[in-house]
Every structure is written in structure tokens, then in C-alpha cells.
Amino acid sequence: MTVFSKQFDTKLRLAAGAVVVLLGAGGAIAAYLFHPRQIDTGYTPVQPVPYSHKLHAGNLGMDCLYCHTTVAQSNYAAVPMTEVCMNCHVRVKEKSPKLQPVRDSYASGKPIPWVKVHRLPDYVYFNHRAHVTAGVSCVSCHGRVDQMVEVRQVQPLSMAWCLECHRNPAPHVRPPELVTKLDWQPEGDPAVLGAKLIREKGIHPPDNCSACHR
Amino acid sequence: MNELIQLNLSSQTGRKYWRSLNQLADTPEFRQWVEREFPEGASELLDSGSRRTLLKLMAAGFGLAGLTACRRPVEKILPLSKGVEGYVHGRPLHYATAMETCGIASGLIVECNDGRPTKVEGNPRHPFSLGATNAFQQAAILDLYDPDRARQVQKQGVKSSWAEFESWWLEQSAKLGDGSGLRILSARSTSPSLEALKAEIAKKYPQSAWVEYEPVSFDRVTEGARMAFGQALVPHYRFEQADVIVSLDCDFLGLDTLSAQPVKQFAARRKPEDGRELNRLYSIESNFTITGAMADHRMRARASDVASVALALARELNVSGAELNVLGQNSGRQQKFLAAAAKDLMAHRGRSLVVAGPRQPAEVHALAALMNQALGNTGQTVVYTRPPFAAGDTLGAVKKLAEDLGAGRVSTLVVLGGNPVFALPADADWNALFRKAAVAALTFDENETWKAALWQLPEAHPFETWGDVRALDGTASIQQPQIQPLYGGRSALEIAALIAGREQRRGYDIVRSYWAAQWGAQAEQKWKKALFEGVIDGTQFPAVEAKADAPRVLAAVQGALKPAPAGIETVFYPSWHTLDGRFANNAWMHETPDPMTKLVWDNAALLSPATAKKLGVKDGDMLELSAGGRQVRCPALVLPGHADDSISLQLGFGRSACGRVGRGVGHRVEGLRAAANFWFGPAEARKTGATYKLVTTQEHHTLIEPITGLKRHNIVEEFSLEEYRHRAEHGKHEEHPATDLFGGFDYSKGYQWGMAIDLSACIGCNACMVACAAENNIPVVGKEQVAKGREMHWIRLDRYFSGDEEDPQAVMQPMACVQCEKAPCESVCPVAATVHSPEGINEMAYNRCVGTRYCLNNCPYKVRRFNFLNWNKDIPEIRKMVFNPDVTVRMRGVMEKCNYCVQRIEEKRSQAKAEGRRPIRDGEIVTACQQACPADAIVFGNINDPESRVAKLKQQARDYSALEELNTKPRTTYLARVRNPNPELV
Amino acid sequence: MADLAIDPRLELNPPLVQGGMTYSDVTGKISSIVEGKAPKQWWIAMAVAVPLAGLLFLCLGYLVATGIGVWGNNSPVGWGWDITNFVWWIGIGHAGTLISAILFLFRQKWRTSINRAAEAMTLFAVACAAIYPLFHTGRPWRAAYWLFPLPNEFLHMWQNFRSPLMWDVFAVSTYGTVSALFWFVGLVPDLATLRDRSTTPLRKTIYGLLSLGWRGSATQWRHYELAYLLLAGLSTPLVLSVHSIVSFDFATSLLPGWHTTIFPPYFVAGAVFSGFAMVVTLMTLARWIYGLENLITMKHLENMCKVMLATGMIVGFAYGTEFFIAWYSNNQYERFIFLNRAFGPYWWAYWSMITCNVIAPQFFWFRKFRTSIPAMFVLSIFINIGMWFERFVIIATSLHRDFLPSSWGYFTPTWVDIGTYLGTFGLFLTLFLLFLRFLPSIAISEVKGVLHQQVSAGHAAHGGSH
């Protein structure tokens, strides 16, 4: 009784080879696809109110700090209270159905359930105050929000990504008063100006664990 | 469920998909699914720190469902609708308030995060806090969130409401007439507003009676003053002025003062480098208290023998000139002790002090007053003021109340706070007596009193309600709420206002109007100032000129004092865990070991080795104690240094009606406590043969090795003052150079954090342990797990006895991670989860730790704590409000340890940067343990700055590293304990 | 051949194969085990092993779901039975490769009939051992993910290569891989034999696939011999390295009782000691189950007894040295920890270790014990137990009383500890029994090899007297 044909060895070897190649390729593909850059960036949840940063921050040119008031005082950049919206919207578009949730919230005192876009991994403590006062612009992490109709996550916010900047901050440091100017570009290489500021102000971002993990 | 998600995926595009996941993630169905799939992880979804688990589980779950599914769950951001003044999201707010325990008030500052009170600190402006706290004040915050508090107005267990109660009261009060049927039984209060209300009530119901009762009271102190000076007064000791102190059974550093002030003052005189002469403490006590542990000379004496010792000392001091006949016979050793002490006292006239403990009868207090007078200390190291509370014969009043209740002369009894049914003297069956009247009980938890009452009223927590208190010296503080009453509780003040028939019954109005009346004009500013500062200026009582007629008083004392009968006696003490039972449902306190016995989650009958031998008992043997025909059972625990023929019992255990934490923990000894032996008295002790499992965190007592009998050095160092002086001259010994296997860090630049702990000042009061637990979200593991050696405290207090087993000395050593520069834990961690920061902190990255426990094995100080199980699993939602948002809540399988409160360091750093990148000032960063410490024994700072306090301390001759020969180069070093013995006694 | 029939024990150098077996006898005997029906004893053994293996997975499941707290580990005793069992199993895994590789290189022919089973034992022991480092974290998924130095774009972080635990990962996995290869290569010709003898297509296919088209041509034999020699050379240093590295887990720490330089040789000797003990235990059993007296002869067993005697004495000497150095170092903590081992709360563990590891093997001085199956079976069991206690003594008693008396403790195992340990036995036995059942438990080709020499030698001696 014969089970194996003459060519069986060849087939077997080919099969074995194929398996190895597939495994290798699969691993590589997985490693690429599961990278935070693929997983986390581009996250664009639908918000309860179709608020457009492009309109407010971009076209109308409102400063980030008008709404995100606590960014220089606190860890959090505070999503604005409903009454901040109403400062204008009692007069502007006061009838717009899109703003109904805002008016409801203002009337009822119940918060508007905004959906969180930029979410750091757990065990991480990020401090807006420390970054903004050091002259790291909003754009470095949040991108050109002033051009986004719906806010989208543009950076992976992974540890490796954080460390890139912490280990080489120069390209991301600018005069603190300009942090909210998302479209600002220095003359020449930003890294040169950054390096100068870093020297002057003695900025040395930590890269030890407890700087962020507590 | 998976199919469901897959469906969504296949049918919809990536972005739409988010909506569907969004919806999914919020459905209960989804949660159930997670629960089902991952029971263990799911339970962690709820606790803030381990949301990582959820991510992992989601990834695992959705991984099957395709790539985009690996994304995170949807989280909401819920900003306020309208602003709140002064509130910045993410910034804590601090409010001054105050809290009183057993009639002793201290000013506090409470930190609130996003409207949640999360941490208690002392108020530096308050004379009895001076910025420090004790363990109980630290733990009070946990009681606030206790899910087992009284949370609903009830009438005999039937759900009711405040409105119904008030209407009931109105008709009830109509029947009261002149109030001959009305009794009010309240906890001791120093509140001026309540005092005013009392007066109103007394006016409204002239025949009514108001009884103030505290199981841990200071009546005997004021009565002693009455005996000496003819009026009830409170002595205020100025320990920082006293060079020689004799304590007659007074644990003034521990549970006999309940405030930080005496500790601050005493410890200030235990630091030789300050240049001030070291004080010398002689302690005469029955139990081995932490005051005894600090004493330079300690005499063991039964509580009932202290009177005769006091007389003998008075004779030595020749207080009256008249010959004193001493009761009983003091041993030769005791005579020598007293002679030396007396000589020492007389050598320091006006700079010495004799203090008597609240357990001692009035006569002893009178004697102490006379001795201080004879030594010219009155007005110098001791001053007297009137007491801030209604002093009087409490036990007499209680007896009268029992009679009235028994005789049916009481129609209405209002209980304002406390737990009288549990704690009142056992002469009467209070449970039965309470049935004889209409009882309205305002209690904090559903305790024994609540159960016995007709109307069951939830009391508000001090942090929930408006009020005012007076410190022992009269200094008044406003008690302002940090949060709305969580369970709609009300304060004693508000109930009193109802009884008084006031129109305005809100705590705020009561307090506000009282003080407005006091201040008259600029009441507004004064009110604001009082709230801001936490103390009200000019409310301190003036010192009273007290002069005793020595011969007359002595005659009275001689007449009153009888020789103590021989044989066993029992002495009641407050408990380090529950105080008097009020903290019985507080897990932090139960898990914090008793400073001397290291016992957790229990009380015990403490006795000396000799007495244990006599009774034939060892640790855990159940004793039956009987006195006056009453019996209680309590397990024995041998405490070296305890007086013979004396058994110390701690109050406040064995609560039958209590929350989940405290129910049935320990053994109730109040059943033995009658007016006759209210603090101590003769008793029978019998071994029952039964045994009980007692759990201590420290099995071993001494630094002497078993088997070899050698002493271990380089752990705790102690010298006498002479040795210290000698060392100081020859300077600090040189550190031997040692080679290192791995390259070091450059510690010359930037901030280099370090700590110095002064063993000479540390009294071992546990404040640091509880403060650390509160600051760093340290979990509670329970008796069984502690028995396995799995307690989680980042800082512990190691207590070592030395010398003779019957009469040893003790020393406390706070031991947290010492932040080795050459850390043995770091080199062995395979995943680099514990590494060194450039500033010298040995960091622990929880999210990196895989849990090999290799670091724990290799840590010579054994300060690393492992989450063997998920300790945060079954925590009720409300209880989670106490968590510090700046610190991760660790999940199981993760190693943790002290990190010098790195969250506080980072906070100050970012603040300094925000303020123009200025350097961090010395003393700006304060660790939780340091902030709580009433003895200022812990100093933290930048050792790179030669001007910093910590750097200076590390230059001291008595600075040493624990286990120095291991060359771990700890950043926390210790200042050796310096004792100041009397040359005549060594 | 009658004149050949003399009591082998009187002969100075008895033949390795007895009962006058021929080539076909050898092939038949060994193959029949695989081809025939399993004997009753095999089923009995399985009936014990499989439920135990089930218990293992039960305990591990419970552990993973609940946490390490279900074990007795605590502070200060961070490692308890988990690492004790890990080291113990790894130690047992030593004999296989030692017998196969080192004895092969030394041309020790007597190894032939036992090496196959010994190698299998090695693999299964390593498998059991590997369970512990992985699961003693309580969260094996994290350990698995972070202990392997993957280039991680997520964190920009690497493992801590200073940590002996890291070295362990490499040492053990390498050892496992090489041993597996070595074992499989050795199997190839015999698998081919089974393929050729097999009667059902299924068997033919499976054995066919496994034998990688072996035809027994001279070329194949040449390649085979070379490959085998190379692998033998490769795995020889591993025998020494693995347990040396395992010993570094302790030696590189600063804990008194761990912090000592003699650990590597001492651990290796101990490993060989326990490994041989386990081989003897299993061989005597296999002999009993399948009646392999002619192949696993008294000579094999006796030689193994001699190895146990030798290594046992090395281990005993190491115990002595530890005490001497502790005294000689004049280090208070060292002195205490060793006195504490012998006279502290764990005295019973210490003296069990001494009894089993130092006293028990002394019986092998006597030929009577070396050649008595029951005696060596019992003694080998003793040694297995003793070596477990050695690891327990080193780990638990050093940890439970270290530097600060305030943090001294005690370790008590829980039912999960015990269940997990018994479970690994179940796993081990199950695997081993399956091996006996479905693979040639004795290297047919090699035995034929020695038989060939034996026969020719016989002819030479008796001048072809027939």
C-alpha cells in the first residue's frame, strides 16, 4: 500500500515554506495594523451638537482659550460650560434646531454629553498647564482643529509618540503667547527657534516613568 | 453578542461603525456581555484605575470582530451647565473647618476634588492642630462616604421623613408642659451655638434635663481642678517649656489628648541639634502606651496604685511641709525612681511638669495640681482656663437619668449623637430603659441606640453640615460643610433648634445668627475671616489665676484615697482602631495596627508576661473577666512592659448593630464597665479554654535574633545624650567606599529628593499611615489577608522592644520605601517596571508591572506591596468618592510602594513652571506622611540644596542609613533615637 | 549459545542487550508496544494521570481568574511553591539531554536503550516547568507579552536585560527547543521503521509524515549521524547553562541564603541528581509495564545509580560548603539564615532534604541496592522528594526571615498550590504515557547498533563455535 506519491516530498517542502512565509507576513501586517497610528488616529465620533471648530475657531477666529479656559491653570483644558455657548447663542442662531440640546442644557442645568475624542491610555496623567506654559502649541497634539468641522484625532497619543517630543522638543516649542495660534509658522526652521527658547527657559522635558505615570 | 457586532461591522462603514459601537457600549446588554465574558475583569470596569482592563477585554472581545473593533469604548465629557465660583476643573479646593472628638476640637483643612472631599489636613492657624492631624481626623473622611451610615428617617424601622418627625415633635412637645418629662442625652459638645440653644431649651422647659455623656471623657480632670481650686478648670500644659515631665498614667502623646498640640510641643524638645536642652520624661503607667515608649524612665504601676505613687512623689517634693502617709508600700526600685524624679523636678522649678491622666481619680489630679504649684510651674508650664464644655458629675447625671427612665418619669428622650445604648455604664439595662420613653435618636450610623429608638434620625457628618466648636482653650472655629448631606442627615444643632422651638432651623442660620449676635457690627467681614482662617480671633478663654490651699486639699485627698486592693484589675482605654466605637465601621482604622501591640481588626485583653503566666494564658486564649456580677469575654494578648495584675481593655469593639465593616469585629468590653469601675477597678480573670485568632502585623518583638541571640545593628540606632554629644564632637562617621556592579546616576544636578525621619521625635501615632492610605488610595485587605502577610500600607511603623521582657524599652521606626540609589529591586525586574528617576526616586510603573514579585524578594526593607488579589473589587460606588484622582487605583497582580507622593512633587513642579519657571522652594513639597505628622519627625526636600532642611538634617551626627552595609544608599535616612536618662537611674 | 548462558552479574562487562535477542527481536519487541493493544497497566496509569492533568488546568484557570492570592505567597515570601516547582521540574529535565548528548559524545554505549525515554522526559519536564514562571504572575498574558523582547513601537521600551528572570526566559526556551530537535532527529529512523511496519493507511500517513521520507540510504545515514552529532554538541553546553542561569535568579540577589557564588555548579549537580532519579523511577516503571528487562538491563540501572551516588555527594558537599562559608564570611545575616534553616520554623523541611539527598543515596555504595529494582525505585523517589525540599528550603526559608525582624513571616501553601503541583504531575505522566504508547520508547536503530557490535564481539570470543 502506498500513501505518498513520488512528488510528495517536494509538495511537503513547498507547503512548509508557504506556512513560514504566511506566518511572517501575517505577523508583519498585524504589527502594522494594530499600531496606534492605525488604531487611534482618525477617530471622529459624532457629537450631540454638530459644533464646528472650523466655523468658530477658523472662520470666526475665536481663540481656543475663549472656551477652553482652564488650559493654562489645570491638567484639563475644560470643555466649556453650556453658559459659555449661551453667551453668544442667546442672540446668535437663538432659534436654530441644531442648538436645541444646548438650550435644553442651559434651561435644565443638565450637562451636554460630549463624546471624548482624545483619550490617553490609562495610568497616564497629562498636564495641559505644564505643556502650554512651556510653549507647546495645541496644534502639536490636536492638529489643525481650526480646520475641522468635526474634531478628529490626528496623533496616535501613544507613549512612543509622546517620547519622540519629550526627547526632542525643539521643533514643537514656540513662544507661550502663540500656543493658540494654530497656523503660526516661524521664519525659518522651527527647531532653531525652539532650541533657542529651550536654552533660554531651561526647558528639559522629563522622560522618566513618574513624569506621567502615578 | 459577537455576531451582533460583526453584523454591524459588515453592514456599516468604519465611521458609522463608531455610532453603533457607541450605542452598544452603553447598552446594559453590552455590559452584561462583558460581565459574562470576563467576570473578573468586568468587576474592574467600575473602578477608576483599572479601566485599562476594559480596554484589554474590549480588544480581546472585538478583536474577533475585526480590526476597527479594537478601538476604545466611548467616554463622555460632561461639563457643568453653569459655572461655580472659584471652581476650575481638575484643581482641588481647600476649605477650613473643624471637627471635635470627645469634646476635643481641632481645626482642619479639607481638600475637595470636583466637589468631593478627599483629604483632611490640619489647619496651621488652629492652636490644637498647628497644621497636623491625628489618625482619627485623617480617617474621618472615609466615614463620610460610609455606605452603611444611617441614611433614612425611620419610625421604628418604618420609612418616614423629616417632615413627619417634625410634626410628631410638635404634638409631642405640646404635651411636654414644663418639660419634666423631657430629657436630652447628647454627646459632649463644645459648640457655642448649641450652648445658646441649651439655654433656650432650659428656659422653655425648666424641668427638663440635659445630660452630656462621653464614654471617653475628661470629667475627672476638671473635677480634680474643682477639688484643688474650688472650680472646674482645664489645665493646659506647655510641654515645650518643660525640661522635666512626670506623667501619672497620662498618655498625653496618644489617646489622652486627641490633638496634635501636645505632641508638637513635646517633640520640639526631643531634637538635640536644635540647641535646646532635651526634655526628660518620667512615665508611670499600667498599660504600655506610646507615651511610655517615649519616656526616658518608665515605672509600671497598676492604675489603682498610681494614686499612692503620686502621694509618694508629693511627699518627696514636700508639697505641704506636712508629713504625708503614703498608701501601701512602694518597692525599693520605685522609691529610687521617685526620689530621682523628685530631685529632677525640684532642680527644674518652673520648668517642670506633673501631668495626670484622665483615668485617674480627681484626687490624683488635685495632687498633680499641688505638685505643679509647689514646683512653681503654675502659670509657667501649666495654665488653667474654664472648660469649653459643661463640666460636671456626668456619671451622677447618667445614674439619675436611668432612675427617671426606670420610674417612668421620662416621657420623651432625645438622643443627640453618640451611641449611648452601647456605651453607657453597664449598671442599667439601657435597651430596656429606652423602651420606657418615646426616644428620638439622632445617630450617625444604624447603631445600638438607633435600633432602640422610636424615631431613628440620620445624623450629618461634620463635613456635611454647619456648626461651630471650641478648642480646649476656648478658641472657636466655624465648621463649614464640604458637601451637601449625602443621606439627608441633620446635625444636633438643627434638632436642638427644633426642640427650642426656633423658626430658623437650618444649621447655617443658627450658627450665622449666633455669631452675628456676638459680633454686632462688622459681622460680615468677621464671618468671612472666620471661614477663611478656620479660627475666630479673641475667642480664647483667659487664663484663670488658680491658687490651691495645699494643706486643706491634701487633707481631703488623704481622706478620699484608700489603698488599692491587691489582685487583678481591669483598665479601660480608648482604642487606636475605633476610639470609643465611633470609628467601628472605618476600615482604614481597623487595618492600621495598634502602635504597641500591632494588633489589627480586634481588641484584646492586654497583660504582662508575668500575669499571663499566672493566669496560664498565651496570645489568643479567651479570658472571662468578671466584676460586679458582670462578665465579658476577651482574648488575651501579652504585651511586654505592661503592669502586672492589670488587664487593659479597649473600648468600642463587638458592635452588634454596625455596618458591614465593623459588625462583630472584636469583643465588647463595655458590658463590664459600670460607674464603679468606669475607668478601672478590681476584677476576676479566668481562662475559658477557648481560643481566638488575633492578627498582628509584626510577629516579632525585638532586634535580638532567635537561635543566635545576637542583636541586629544598622536597623534602629539609639544613643543616650552623652553618646550623642560624643558623636557630635567627632562628627559623622565616614561612609566606606563600595564598588558598584552597575553604573550609577549623576546625582549632582537638579532636584534630588530625600527624606530624613527623626526616631527621636517619632511617637508612633499612626497618623502618617492613615494619611498615606488616604493620599495614595491604599486598599484595605481585611483581617484574613493581613494574617497571611498581605497588608498594603506603603508606610508602616516598626516597633521594636529592647531590654528586659518584663520592663522593656520600645522604639518606633516609620518604614516606607527608602528610595535606594542602588536599588536591589530595580536590577531584578525583568520588564523594567521599577526604575530610577533622574531625581533619585525609585519609580513604580504600575502599567508596566507584570507581577513577578522578584523585586519584593530582593527588597531588604520589605516595603514593597503586591496586589495579590483585586482589593478594589467589591467597593461600593459611594465609597469610591474618597479616591484621590491624582493617584492610580492599582489592579491585582501589580506591585506598589511609596514613591514620595510623586503626584505632589509633579503638581508643585508644574505650578513652579507655570509661575515663570521658578525653582521649587524648600518645604513647598510636603509628603502626606510629613504633613500629617504631629511630631515633625518627617522632613522631605531637595538634598542637592545645602540650605534645605533635609540636607541639614542629613549632616547631623545621628543621621544613619538603615542596613547601611548593603550599600543600597537609601534616600530616606534616619536620625537616631536619643534618650535622655537621669544619670542617677542608669 | 549454551556456554554463553552465564549469570550476567558474574560477568565483568555484561552485554547491553540480553536474552540473546536478534535484530528482528529488538525491532519486534519495541514496535509491538506501539502496534499492539495497550496493556492494562497503561490504562490504569492513564486513569490516574488524566484527571490530575485536568486538576492542573482547573487550578490555573482559578488562579488567572482570581489572582495570585489563591496561592500561599505573601510578603515577605514572594515566591513559594511556584518557583520551587519551576526549579524542580527544570532540574528533572536535565537527565535527558545529559544522557543523550554528553554520554553520546563520550561514546557511552549503555545509554542507547534509555536515552529516548530520557529525552522525552526532559521535554515534558521542561513543559511542566515553563508553566510556573508564566503563571506565577497571575496575569500570564502580560508576562507573555512583555517578557519577549519584541520591538515595540507602542512604548519605546525594552526589557531589563540585567534581570536574571530575563535570562531565564532565553535559557529555558532555548533548552526546550534544542532538546525537542535533538529528540525528534533521533526519532526519524525509528519512525520510518514504524511507517514501514504499519498496516493501516492512517498510521502510514502519520508516521510517514513524521519520518520525513527517511529511506535509510547510506547518504541519509551519513547526514543523520552528522546532524545528531552536531545537535549533541549543541545541547551539551545547554545542560550546564540552563541550571546555572536558573541559579542566577537567586545568586544575583542580595538575600542571605541566595546571595552565594557556588549556586551554578551546585544547581547543575542537583539537577543531574534529580534528573537521574526521575529516569530511574520511570524506567523501572516502564520495565514493569512492558517487560523490557532485556533492553533496560540491570547494567543501565546500576550505572544510573552510580551517577546518583556521585551527584548526591556533590550536593551534600555543597550543603556543607554553604554552612562553612556562612560561618566563614562572618556576616551576621548569612550566619543566621543558615542556622535558621536547620533550627528555625522550617527545620522539618531542612532535615527532610538532608535525609533524602545526602543519606538516602549512600545506600548505592552497596551493589545489593544498586541492583535491586524495588530498592532503587524507593530511593529514587526519596531523591525526587529531597530535591523538591532543597528548592523549597532555598526559596522559602531564605525569604521568610530576612533583614528586618519586623517583616518576618511564614509561608503556608493553599489547596491551589498543592493542586497545581499535583496537576503538573498529571500533565507530565499523561504526556509520557502517550509517548510510550505511540512512539518507539527505545531507540531501535541505536540498540541494533550495539547489538551488532555485541554479536560480532561474541563471534570473535568463541571462535565461531557452531
Short mmCIF file of C-alpha atoms in Angstrom, two decimals, chain B residues 219-229 248 303-304 306-312 314 319 324 327 354-372 384 548 550 552-563 680:
data_model
loop_
_atom_site.label_atom_id
_atom_site.label_comp_id
_atom_site.label_asym_id
_atom_site.label_seq_id
_atom_site.Cartn_x
_atom_site.Cartn_y
_atom_site.Cartn_z
CA ASP B 219 -14.51 64.84 83.67
CA ARG B 220 -12.00 63.64 86.23
CA VAL B 221 -9.55 66.30 85.05
CA THR B 222 -11.99 69.13 85.66
CA GLU B 223 -13.25 67.55 88.86
CA GLY B 224 -9.66 67.33 90.07
CA ALA B 225 -9.28 71.03 89.43
CA ARG B 226 -12.52 71.64 91.31
CA MET B 227 -11.04 69.70 94.23
CA ALA B 228 -7.84 71.76 94.15
CA PHE B 229 -9.13 75.19 93.22
CA LEU B 248 0.95 59.95 86.19
CA ALA B 303 -3.76 52.22 87.52
CA SER B 304 -5.08 51.95 91.07
CA VAL B 306 -0.80 55.44 90.70
CA ALA B 307 -2.52 57.38 93.50
CA SER B 308 -0.12 56.04 96.10
CA VAL B 309 2.79 56.70 93.75
CA ALA B 310 1.51 60.25 93.37
CA LEU B 311 1.34 60.66 97.12
CA ALA B 312 4.85 59.30 97.47
CA ALA B 314 4.20 64.57 96.57
CA VAL B 319 4.37 69.90 98.74
CA LEU B 324 2.23 62.56 104.15
CA LEU B 327 -0.83 54.27 100.99
CA VAL B 354 3.48 66.85 86.54
CA VAL B 355 0.57 65.63 84.44
CA ALA B 356 -2.18 63.22 85.50
CA GLY B 357 -4.18 61.03 83.14
CA PRO B 358 -7.93 61.30 82.60
CA ARG B 359 -8.40 57.79 84.01
CA GLN B 360 -7.01 58.81 87.39
CA PRO B 361 -9.43 59.96 90.09
CA ALA B 362 -9.91 63.64 90.91
CA GLU B 363 -7.61 63.26 93.91
CA VAL B 364 -4.61 62.44 91.73
CA HIS B 365 -5.35 65.45 89.53
CA ALA B 366 -5.57 67.57 92.66
CA LEU B 367 -2.21 66.19 93.79
CA ALA B 368 -0.70 66.94 90.40
CA ALA B 369 -2.02 70.49 90.65
CA LEU B 370 -0.47 70.83 94.10
CA MET B 371 2.86 69.48 92.91
CA ASN B 372 2.92 71.87 89.98
CA TYR B 384 -5.78 76.88 83.71
CA ALA B 548 -4.76 75.91 95.84
CA ALA B 550 -2.34 72.90 99.86
CA ARG B 552 -6.72 71.64 103.08
CA VAL B 553 -6.63 69.91 99.71
CA LEU B 554 -4.12 67.34 100.95
CA ALA B 555 -6.30 66.56 103.90
CA ALA B 556 -9.22 65.99 101.57
CA VAL B 557 -7.09 63.85 99.30
CA GLN B 558 -5.74 61.83 102.21
CA GLY B 559 -9.27 61.27 103.37
CA ALA B 560 -10.56 60.24 99.98
CA LEU B 561 -7.80 57.91 98.87
CA LYS B 562 -7.91 54.31 100.01
CA PRO B 563 -5.16 51.73 99.45
CA PHE B 680 -10.55 50.84 86.37
#
